[in-house]
JSON list of C-alpha atoms in Angstrom, two decimals:
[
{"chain": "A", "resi": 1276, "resn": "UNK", "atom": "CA", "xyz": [46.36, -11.62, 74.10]},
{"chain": "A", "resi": 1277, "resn": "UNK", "atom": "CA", "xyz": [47.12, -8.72, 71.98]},
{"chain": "A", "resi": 1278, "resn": "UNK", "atom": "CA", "xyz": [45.42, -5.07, 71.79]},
{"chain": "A", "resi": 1279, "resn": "UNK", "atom": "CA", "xyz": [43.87, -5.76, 68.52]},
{"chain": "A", "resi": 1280, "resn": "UNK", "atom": "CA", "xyz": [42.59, -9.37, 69.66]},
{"chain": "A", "resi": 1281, "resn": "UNK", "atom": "CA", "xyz": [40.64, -8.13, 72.31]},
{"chain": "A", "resi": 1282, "resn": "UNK", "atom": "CA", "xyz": [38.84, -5.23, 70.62]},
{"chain": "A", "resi": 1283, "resn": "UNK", "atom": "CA", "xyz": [37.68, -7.69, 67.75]},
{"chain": "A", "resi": 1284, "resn": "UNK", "atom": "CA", "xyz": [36.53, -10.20, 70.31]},
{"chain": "A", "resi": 1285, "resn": "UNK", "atom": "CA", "xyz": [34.37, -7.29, 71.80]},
{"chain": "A", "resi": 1286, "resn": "UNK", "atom": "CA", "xyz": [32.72, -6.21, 68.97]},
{"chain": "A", "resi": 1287, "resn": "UNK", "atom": "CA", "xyz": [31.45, -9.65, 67.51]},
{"chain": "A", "resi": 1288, "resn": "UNK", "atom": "CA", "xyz": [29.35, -10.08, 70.31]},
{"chain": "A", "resi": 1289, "resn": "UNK", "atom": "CA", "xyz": [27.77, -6.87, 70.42]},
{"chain": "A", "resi": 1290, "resn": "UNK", "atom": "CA", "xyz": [27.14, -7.34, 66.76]},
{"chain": "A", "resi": 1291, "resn": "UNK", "atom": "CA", "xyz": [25.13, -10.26, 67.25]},
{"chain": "A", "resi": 1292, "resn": "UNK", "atom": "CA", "xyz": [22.93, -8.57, 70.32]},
{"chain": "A", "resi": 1293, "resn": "UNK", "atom": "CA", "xyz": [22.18, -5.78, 67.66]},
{"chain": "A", "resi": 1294, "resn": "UNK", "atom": "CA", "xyz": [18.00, -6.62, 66.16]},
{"chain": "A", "resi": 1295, "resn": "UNK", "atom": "CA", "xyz": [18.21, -6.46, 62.79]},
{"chain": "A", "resi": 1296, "resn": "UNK", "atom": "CA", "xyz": [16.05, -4.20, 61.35]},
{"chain": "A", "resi": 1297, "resn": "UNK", "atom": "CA", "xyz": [13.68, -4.59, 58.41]},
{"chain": "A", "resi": 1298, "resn": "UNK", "atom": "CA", "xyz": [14.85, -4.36, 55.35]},
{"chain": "A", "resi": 1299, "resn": "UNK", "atom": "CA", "xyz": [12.54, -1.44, 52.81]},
{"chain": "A", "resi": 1300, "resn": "UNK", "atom": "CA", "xyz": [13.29, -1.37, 49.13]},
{"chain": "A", "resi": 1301, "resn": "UNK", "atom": "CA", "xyz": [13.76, 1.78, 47.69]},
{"chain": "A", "resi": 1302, "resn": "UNK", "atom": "CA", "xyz": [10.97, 1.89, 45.36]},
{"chain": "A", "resi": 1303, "resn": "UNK", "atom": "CA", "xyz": [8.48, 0.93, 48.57]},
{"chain": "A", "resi": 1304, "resn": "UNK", "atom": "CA", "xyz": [9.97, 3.67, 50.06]},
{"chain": "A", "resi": 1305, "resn": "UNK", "atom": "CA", "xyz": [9.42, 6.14, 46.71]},
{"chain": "A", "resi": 1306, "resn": "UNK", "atom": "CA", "xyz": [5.85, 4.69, 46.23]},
{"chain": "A", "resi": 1307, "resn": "UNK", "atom": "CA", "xyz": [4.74, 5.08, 50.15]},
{"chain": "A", "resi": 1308, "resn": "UNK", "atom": "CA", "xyz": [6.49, 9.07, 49.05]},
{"chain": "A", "resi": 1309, "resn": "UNK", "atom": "CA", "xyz": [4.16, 9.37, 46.24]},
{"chain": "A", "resi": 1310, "resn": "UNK", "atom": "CA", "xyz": [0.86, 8.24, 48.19]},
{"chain": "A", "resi": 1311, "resn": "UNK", "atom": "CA", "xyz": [1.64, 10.46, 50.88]},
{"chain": "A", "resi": 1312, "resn": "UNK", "atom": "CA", "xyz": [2.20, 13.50, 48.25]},
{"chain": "A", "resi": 1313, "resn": "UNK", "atom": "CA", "xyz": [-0.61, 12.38, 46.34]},
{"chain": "A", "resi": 1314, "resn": "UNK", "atom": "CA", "xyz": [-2.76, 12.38, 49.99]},
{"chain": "A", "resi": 1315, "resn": "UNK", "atom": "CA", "xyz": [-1.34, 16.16, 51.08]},
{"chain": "A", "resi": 1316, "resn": "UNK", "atom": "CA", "xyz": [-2.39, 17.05, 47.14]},
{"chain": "A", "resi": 1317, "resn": "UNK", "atom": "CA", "xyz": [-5.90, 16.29, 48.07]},
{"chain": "A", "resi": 1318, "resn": "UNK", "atom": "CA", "xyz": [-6.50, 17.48, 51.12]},
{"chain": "A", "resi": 1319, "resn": "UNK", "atom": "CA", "xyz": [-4.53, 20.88, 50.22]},
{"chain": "A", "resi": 1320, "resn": "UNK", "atom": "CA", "xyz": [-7.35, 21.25, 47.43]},
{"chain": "A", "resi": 1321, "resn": "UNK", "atom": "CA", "xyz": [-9.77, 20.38, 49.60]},
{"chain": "A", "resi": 1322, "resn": "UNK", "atom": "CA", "xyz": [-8.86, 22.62, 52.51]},
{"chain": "A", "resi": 1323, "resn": "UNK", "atom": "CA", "xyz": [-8.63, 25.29, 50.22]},
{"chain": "A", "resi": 1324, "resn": "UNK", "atom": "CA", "xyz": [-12.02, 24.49, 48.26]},
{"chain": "A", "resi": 1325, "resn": "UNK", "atom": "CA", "xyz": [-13.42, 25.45, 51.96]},
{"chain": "A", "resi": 1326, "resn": "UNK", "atom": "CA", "xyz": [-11.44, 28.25, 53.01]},
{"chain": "A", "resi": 1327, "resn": "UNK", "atom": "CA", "xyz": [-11.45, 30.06, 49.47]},
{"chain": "A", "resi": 1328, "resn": "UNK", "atom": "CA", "xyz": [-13.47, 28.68, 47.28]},
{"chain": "A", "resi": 1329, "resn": "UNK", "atom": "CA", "xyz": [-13.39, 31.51, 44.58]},
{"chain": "A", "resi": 1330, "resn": "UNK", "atom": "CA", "xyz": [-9.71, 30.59, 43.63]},
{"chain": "A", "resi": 1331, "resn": "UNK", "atom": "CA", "xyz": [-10.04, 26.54, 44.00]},
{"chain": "A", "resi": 1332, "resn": "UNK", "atom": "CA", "xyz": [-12.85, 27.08, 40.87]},
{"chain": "A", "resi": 1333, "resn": "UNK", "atom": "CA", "xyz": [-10.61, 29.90, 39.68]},
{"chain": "A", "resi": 1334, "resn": "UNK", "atom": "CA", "xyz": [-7.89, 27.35, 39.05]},
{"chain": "A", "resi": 1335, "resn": "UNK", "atom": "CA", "xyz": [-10.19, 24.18, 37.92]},
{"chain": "A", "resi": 1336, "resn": "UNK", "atom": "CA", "xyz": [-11.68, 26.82, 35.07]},
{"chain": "A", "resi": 1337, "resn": "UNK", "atom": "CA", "xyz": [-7.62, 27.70, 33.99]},
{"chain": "A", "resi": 1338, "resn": "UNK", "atom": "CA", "xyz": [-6.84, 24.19, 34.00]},
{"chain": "A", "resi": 1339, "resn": "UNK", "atom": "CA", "xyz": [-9.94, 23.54, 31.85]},
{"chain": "A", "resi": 1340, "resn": "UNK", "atom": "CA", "xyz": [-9.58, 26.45, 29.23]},
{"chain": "A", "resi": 1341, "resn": "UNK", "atom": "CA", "xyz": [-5.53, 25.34, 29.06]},
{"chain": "A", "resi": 1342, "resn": "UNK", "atom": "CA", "xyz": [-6.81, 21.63, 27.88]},
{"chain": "A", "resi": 1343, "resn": "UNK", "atom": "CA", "xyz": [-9.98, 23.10, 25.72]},
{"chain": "A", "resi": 1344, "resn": "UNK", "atom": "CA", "xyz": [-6.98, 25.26, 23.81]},
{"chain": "A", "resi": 1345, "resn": "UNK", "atom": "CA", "xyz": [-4.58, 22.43, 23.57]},
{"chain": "A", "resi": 1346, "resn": "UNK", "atom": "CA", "xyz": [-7.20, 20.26, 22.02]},
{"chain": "A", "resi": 1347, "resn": "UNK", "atom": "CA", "xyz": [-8.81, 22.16, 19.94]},
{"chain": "A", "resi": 1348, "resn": "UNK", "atom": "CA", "xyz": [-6.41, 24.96, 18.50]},
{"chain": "A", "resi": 1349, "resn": "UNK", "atom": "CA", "xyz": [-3.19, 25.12, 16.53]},
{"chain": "A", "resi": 1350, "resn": "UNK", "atom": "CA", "xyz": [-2.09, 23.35, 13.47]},
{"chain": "A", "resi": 1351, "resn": "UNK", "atom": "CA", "xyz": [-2.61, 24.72, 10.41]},
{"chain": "A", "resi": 1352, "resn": "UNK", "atom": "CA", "xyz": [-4.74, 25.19, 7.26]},
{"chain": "A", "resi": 1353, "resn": "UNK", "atom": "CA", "xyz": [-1.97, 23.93, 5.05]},
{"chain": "A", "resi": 1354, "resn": "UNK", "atom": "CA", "xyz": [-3.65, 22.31, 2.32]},
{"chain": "A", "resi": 1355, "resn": "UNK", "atom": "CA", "xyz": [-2.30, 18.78, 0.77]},
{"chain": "A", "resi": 1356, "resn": "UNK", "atom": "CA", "xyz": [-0.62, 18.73, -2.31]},
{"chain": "A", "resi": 1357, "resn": "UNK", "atom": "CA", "xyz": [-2.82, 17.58, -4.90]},
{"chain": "A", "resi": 1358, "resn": "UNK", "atom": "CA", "xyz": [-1.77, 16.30, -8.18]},
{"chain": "A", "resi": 1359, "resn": "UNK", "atom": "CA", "xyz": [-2.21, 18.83, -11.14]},
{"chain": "A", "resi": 1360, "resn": "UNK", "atom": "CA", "xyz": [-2.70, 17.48, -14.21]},
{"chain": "A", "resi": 1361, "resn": "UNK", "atom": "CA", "xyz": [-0.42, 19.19, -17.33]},
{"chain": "A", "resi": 1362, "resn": "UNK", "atom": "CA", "xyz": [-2.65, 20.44, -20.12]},
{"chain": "A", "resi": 1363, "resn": "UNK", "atom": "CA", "xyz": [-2.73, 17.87, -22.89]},
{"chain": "A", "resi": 1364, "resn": "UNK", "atom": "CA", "xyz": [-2.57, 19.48, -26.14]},
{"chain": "A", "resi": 1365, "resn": "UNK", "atom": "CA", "xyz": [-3.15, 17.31, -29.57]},
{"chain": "A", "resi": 1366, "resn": "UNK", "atom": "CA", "xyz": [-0.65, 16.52, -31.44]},
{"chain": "A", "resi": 1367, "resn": "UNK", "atom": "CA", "xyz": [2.31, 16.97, -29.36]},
{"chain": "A", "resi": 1368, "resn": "UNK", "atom": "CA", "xyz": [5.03, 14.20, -28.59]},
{"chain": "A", "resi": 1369, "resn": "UNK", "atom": "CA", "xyz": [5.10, 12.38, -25.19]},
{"chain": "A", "resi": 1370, "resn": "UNK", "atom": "CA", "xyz": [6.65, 9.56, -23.93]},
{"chain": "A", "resi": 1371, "resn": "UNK", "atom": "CA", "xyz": [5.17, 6.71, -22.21]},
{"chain": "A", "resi": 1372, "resn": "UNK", "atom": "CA", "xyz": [6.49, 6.87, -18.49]},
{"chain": "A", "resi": 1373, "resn": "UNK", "atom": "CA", "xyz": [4.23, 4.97, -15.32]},
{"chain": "A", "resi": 1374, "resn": "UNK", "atom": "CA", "xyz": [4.20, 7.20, -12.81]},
{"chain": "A", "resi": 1375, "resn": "UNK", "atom": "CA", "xyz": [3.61, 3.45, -10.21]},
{"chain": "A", "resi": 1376, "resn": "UNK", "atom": "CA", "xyz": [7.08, 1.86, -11.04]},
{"chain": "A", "resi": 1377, "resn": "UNK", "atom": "CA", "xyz": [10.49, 2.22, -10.56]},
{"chain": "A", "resi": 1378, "resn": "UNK", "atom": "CA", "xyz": [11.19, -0.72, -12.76]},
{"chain": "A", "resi": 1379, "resn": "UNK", "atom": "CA", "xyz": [13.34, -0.25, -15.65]},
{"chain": "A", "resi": 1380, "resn": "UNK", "atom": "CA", "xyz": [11.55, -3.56, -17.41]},
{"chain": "A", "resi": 1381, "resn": "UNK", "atom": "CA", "xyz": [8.14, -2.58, -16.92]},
{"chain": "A", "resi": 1382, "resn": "UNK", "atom": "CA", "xyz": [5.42, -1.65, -19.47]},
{"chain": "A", "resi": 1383, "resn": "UNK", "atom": "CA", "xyz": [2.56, 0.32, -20.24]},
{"chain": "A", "resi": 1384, "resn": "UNK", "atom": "CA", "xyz": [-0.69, -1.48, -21.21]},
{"chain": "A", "resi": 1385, "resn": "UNK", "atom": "CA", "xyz": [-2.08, -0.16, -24.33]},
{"chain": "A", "resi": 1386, "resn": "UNK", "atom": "CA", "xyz": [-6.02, -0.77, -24.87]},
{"chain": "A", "resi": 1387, "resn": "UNK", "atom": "CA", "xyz": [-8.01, -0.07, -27.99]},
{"chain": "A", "resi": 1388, "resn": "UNK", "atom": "CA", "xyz": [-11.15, 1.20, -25.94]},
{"chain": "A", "resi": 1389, "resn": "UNK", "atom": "CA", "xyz": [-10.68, 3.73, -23.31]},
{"chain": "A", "resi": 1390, "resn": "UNK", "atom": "CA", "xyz": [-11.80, 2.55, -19.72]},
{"chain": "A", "resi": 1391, "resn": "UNK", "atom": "CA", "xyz": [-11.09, -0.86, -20.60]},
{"chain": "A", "resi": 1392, "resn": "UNK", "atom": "CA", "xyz": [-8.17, -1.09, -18.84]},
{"chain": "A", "resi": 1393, "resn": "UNK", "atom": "CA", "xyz": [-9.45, -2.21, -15.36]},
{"chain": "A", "resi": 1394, "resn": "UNK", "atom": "CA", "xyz": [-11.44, -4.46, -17.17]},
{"chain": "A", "resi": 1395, "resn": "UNK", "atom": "CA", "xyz": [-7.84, -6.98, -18.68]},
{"chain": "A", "resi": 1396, "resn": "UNK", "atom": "CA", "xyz": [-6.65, -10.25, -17.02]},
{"chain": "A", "resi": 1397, "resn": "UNK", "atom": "CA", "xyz": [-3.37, -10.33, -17.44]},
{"chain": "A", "resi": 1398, "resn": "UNK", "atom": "CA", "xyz": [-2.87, -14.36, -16.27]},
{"chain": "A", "resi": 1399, "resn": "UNK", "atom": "CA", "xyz": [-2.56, -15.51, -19.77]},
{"chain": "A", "resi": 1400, "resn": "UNK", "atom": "CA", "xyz": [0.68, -15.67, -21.30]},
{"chain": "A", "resi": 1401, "resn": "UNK", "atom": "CA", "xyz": [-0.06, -14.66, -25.09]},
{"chain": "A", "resi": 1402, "resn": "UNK", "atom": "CA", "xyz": [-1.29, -11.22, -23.53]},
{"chain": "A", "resi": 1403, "resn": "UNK", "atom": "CA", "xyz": [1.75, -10.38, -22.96]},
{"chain": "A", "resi": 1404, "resn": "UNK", "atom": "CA", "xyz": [3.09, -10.93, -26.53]},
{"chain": "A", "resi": 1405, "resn": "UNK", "atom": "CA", "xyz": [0.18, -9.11, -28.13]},
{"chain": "A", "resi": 1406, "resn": "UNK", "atom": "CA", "xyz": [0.55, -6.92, -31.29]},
{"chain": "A", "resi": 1407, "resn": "UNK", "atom": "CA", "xyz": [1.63, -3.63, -29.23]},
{"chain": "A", "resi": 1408, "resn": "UNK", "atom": "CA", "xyz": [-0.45, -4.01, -26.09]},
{"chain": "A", "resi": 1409, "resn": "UNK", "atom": "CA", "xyz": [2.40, -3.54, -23.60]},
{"chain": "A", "resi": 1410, "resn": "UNK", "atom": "CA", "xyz": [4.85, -1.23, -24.55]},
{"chain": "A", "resi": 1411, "resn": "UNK", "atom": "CA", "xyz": [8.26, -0.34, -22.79]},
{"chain": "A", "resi": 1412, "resn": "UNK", "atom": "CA", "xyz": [8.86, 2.97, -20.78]},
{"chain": "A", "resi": 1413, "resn": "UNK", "atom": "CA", "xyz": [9.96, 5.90, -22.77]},
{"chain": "A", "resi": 1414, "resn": "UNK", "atom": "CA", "xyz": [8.54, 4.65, -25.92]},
{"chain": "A", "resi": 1415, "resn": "UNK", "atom": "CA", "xyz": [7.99, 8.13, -28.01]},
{"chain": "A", "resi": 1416, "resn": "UNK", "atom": "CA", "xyz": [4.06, 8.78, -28.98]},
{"chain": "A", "resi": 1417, "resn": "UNK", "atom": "CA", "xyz": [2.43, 11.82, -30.12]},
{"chain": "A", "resi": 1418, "resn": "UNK", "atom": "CA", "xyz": [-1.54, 12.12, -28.47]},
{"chain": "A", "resi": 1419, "resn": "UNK", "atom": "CA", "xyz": [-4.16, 11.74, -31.25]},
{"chain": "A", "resi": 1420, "resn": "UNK", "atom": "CA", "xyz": [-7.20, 13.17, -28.39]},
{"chain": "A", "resi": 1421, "resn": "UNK", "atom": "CA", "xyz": [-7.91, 12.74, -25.45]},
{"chain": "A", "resi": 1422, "resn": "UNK", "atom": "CA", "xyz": [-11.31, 11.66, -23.21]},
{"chain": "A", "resi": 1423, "resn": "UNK", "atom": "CA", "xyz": [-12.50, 12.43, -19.82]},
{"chain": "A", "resi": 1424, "resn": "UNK", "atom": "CA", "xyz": [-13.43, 8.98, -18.32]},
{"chain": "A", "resi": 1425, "resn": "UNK", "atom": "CA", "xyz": [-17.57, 8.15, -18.28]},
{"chain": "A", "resi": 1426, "resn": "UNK", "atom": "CA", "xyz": [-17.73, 7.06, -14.52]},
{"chain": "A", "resi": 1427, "resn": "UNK", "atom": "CA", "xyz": [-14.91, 9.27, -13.07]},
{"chain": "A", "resi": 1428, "resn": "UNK", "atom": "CA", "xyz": [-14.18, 12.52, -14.40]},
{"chain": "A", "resi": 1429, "resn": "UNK", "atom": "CA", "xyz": [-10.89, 12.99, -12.58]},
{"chain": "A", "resi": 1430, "resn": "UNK", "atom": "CA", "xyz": [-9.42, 10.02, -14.90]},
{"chain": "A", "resi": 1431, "resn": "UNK", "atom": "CA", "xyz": [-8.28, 11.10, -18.51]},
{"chain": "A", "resi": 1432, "resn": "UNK", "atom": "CA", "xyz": [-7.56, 8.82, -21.38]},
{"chain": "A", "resi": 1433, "resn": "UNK", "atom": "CA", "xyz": [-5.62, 9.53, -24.13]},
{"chain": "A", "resi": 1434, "resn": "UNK", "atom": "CA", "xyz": [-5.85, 8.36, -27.93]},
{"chain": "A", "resi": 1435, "resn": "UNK", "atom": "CA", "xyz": [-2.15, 7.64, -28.69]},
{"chain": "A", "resi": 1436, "resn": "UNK", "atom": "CA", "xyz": [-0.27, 7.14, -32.45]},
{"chain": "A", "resi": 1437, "resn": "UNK", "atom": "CA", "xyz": [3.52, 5.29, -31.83]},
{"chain": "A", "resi": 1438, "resn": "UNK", "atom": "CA", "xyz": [5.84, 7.39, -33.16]},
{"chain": "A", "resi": 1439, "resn": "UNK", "atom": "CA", "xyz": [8.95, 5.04, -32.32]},
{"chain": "A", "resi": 1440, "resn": "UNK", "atom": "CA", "xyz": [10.27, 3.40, -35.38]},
{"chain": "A", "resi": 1441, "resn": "UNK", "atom": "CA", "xyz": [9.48, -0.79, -35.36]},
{"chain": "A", "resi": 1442, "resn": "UNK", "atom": "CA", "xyz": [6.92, -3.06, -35.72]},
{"chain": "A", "resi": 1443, "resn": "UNK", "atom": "CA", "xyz": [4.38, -0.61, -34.02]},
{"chain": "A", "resi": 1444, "resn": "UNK", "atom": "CA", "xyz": [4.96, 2.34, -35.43]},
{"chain": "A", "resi": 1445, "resn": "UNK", "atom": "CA", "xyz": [1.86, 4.15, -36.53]},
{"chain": "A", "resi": 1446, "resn": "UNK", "atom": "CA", "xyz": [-0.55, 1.99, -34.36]},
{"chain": "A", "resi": 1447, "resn": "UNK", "atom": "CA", "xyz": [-3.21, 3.87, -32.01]},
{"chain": "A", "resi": 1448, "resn": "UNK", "atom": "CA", "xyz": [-4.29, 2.65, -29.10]},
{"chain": "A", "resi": 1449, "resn": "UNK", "atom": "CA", "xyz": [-5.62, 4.29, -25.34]},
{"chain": "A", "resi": 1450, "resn": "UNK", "atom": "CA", "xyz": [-3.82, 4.57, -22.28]},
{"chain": "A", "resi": 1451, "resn": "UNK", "atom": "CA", "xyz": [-4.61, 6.53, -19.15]},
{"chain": "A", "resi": 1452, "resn": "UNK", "atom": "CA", "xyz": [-3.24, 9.88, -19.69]},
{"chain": "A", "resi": 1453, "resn": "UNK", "atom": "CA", "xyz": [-1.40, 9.69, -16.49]},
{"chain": "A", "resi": 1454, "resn": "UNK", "atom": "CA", "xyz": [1.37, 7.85, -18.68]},
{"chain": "A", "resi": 1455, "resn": "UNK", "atom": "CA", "xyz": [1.97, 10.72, -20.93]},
{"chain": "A", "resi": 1456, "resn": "UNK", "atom": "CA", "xyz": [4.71, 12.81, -20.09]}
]
């Protein structure tokens, strides 16, 4: 028998006479850490709500007036942008532009009554066609007058006159002045 024969021979057998021991994952071993931290935490405070109480209730008031601060200050008084609506003055040329598309296609309903434009049904095909009731973006108008609406006074209409040359030229009708620009 060789040198190296006998030395492995040896240490199998001592190998199985070792106990195994148990086998601890780290995260029992990190949680178990935690408890006992969270345990000392405790009875730290506590000890020193007893031997010093004046600087336990010290440091619950600073921990109190940090959170009352956090909650309830900062920001700013920054006020939203608001829409401001351009002065409409009579007789001046717009163009008809919906400020609620990006669509090169779409149109702007014409009415002949202002606020009667939440009032249309647009489902029926010969709407659509109507003598000058939906006219394309950019059309060129010039504003007759214009009318604060009777239920919302933030809503304008204006009294339009088509200034574009075709079939519609010189016909007035109401849109929400919104579309004007």
């Amino acid at each position: 028998m060789s040198l190296d024969e006998n030395t492995n021979e040896t240490e199998t057998p001592n190998q199985a006479e070792e106990p195994k021991q148990p086998e601890t994952s780290p995260a029992a071993d990190s949680a178990a850490a935690a408890k006992n931290a969270a345990g000392n935490l405790v009875a730290n405070l506590l000890a020193l709500k007893e031997s010093n109480p004046k600087v336990f209730f010290g440091g619950v008031g600073a921990v109190a007036l940090v959170l009352v601060v956090l909650i309830f200050g900062g920001g700013s008084d920054a006020k939203l942008p608001v829409h401001q609506a351009k002065a409409m003055v009579p007789g001046q040329n717009y163009v008809l532009k919906s400020p609620n598309t990006y669509d090169p296609n779409a149109t702007v309903r014409l009415v002949s009554v202002p606020g009667s434009m939440a009032a249309y049904d647009d489902t029926e095909e010969n709407d659509r066609d109507g003598a000058c009731k939906h006219m394309p973006l950019n059309t060129a108008v010039k504003l007759i007058q214009s009318q604060a609406d009777s239920t919302d006074k933030n809503v304008q209409w204006a009294e339009v006159e088509i200034t574009e040359s075709g079939e519609c030229q010189g016909r007035k009708a109401w849109t929400s002045a919104i579309n004007l620009q």
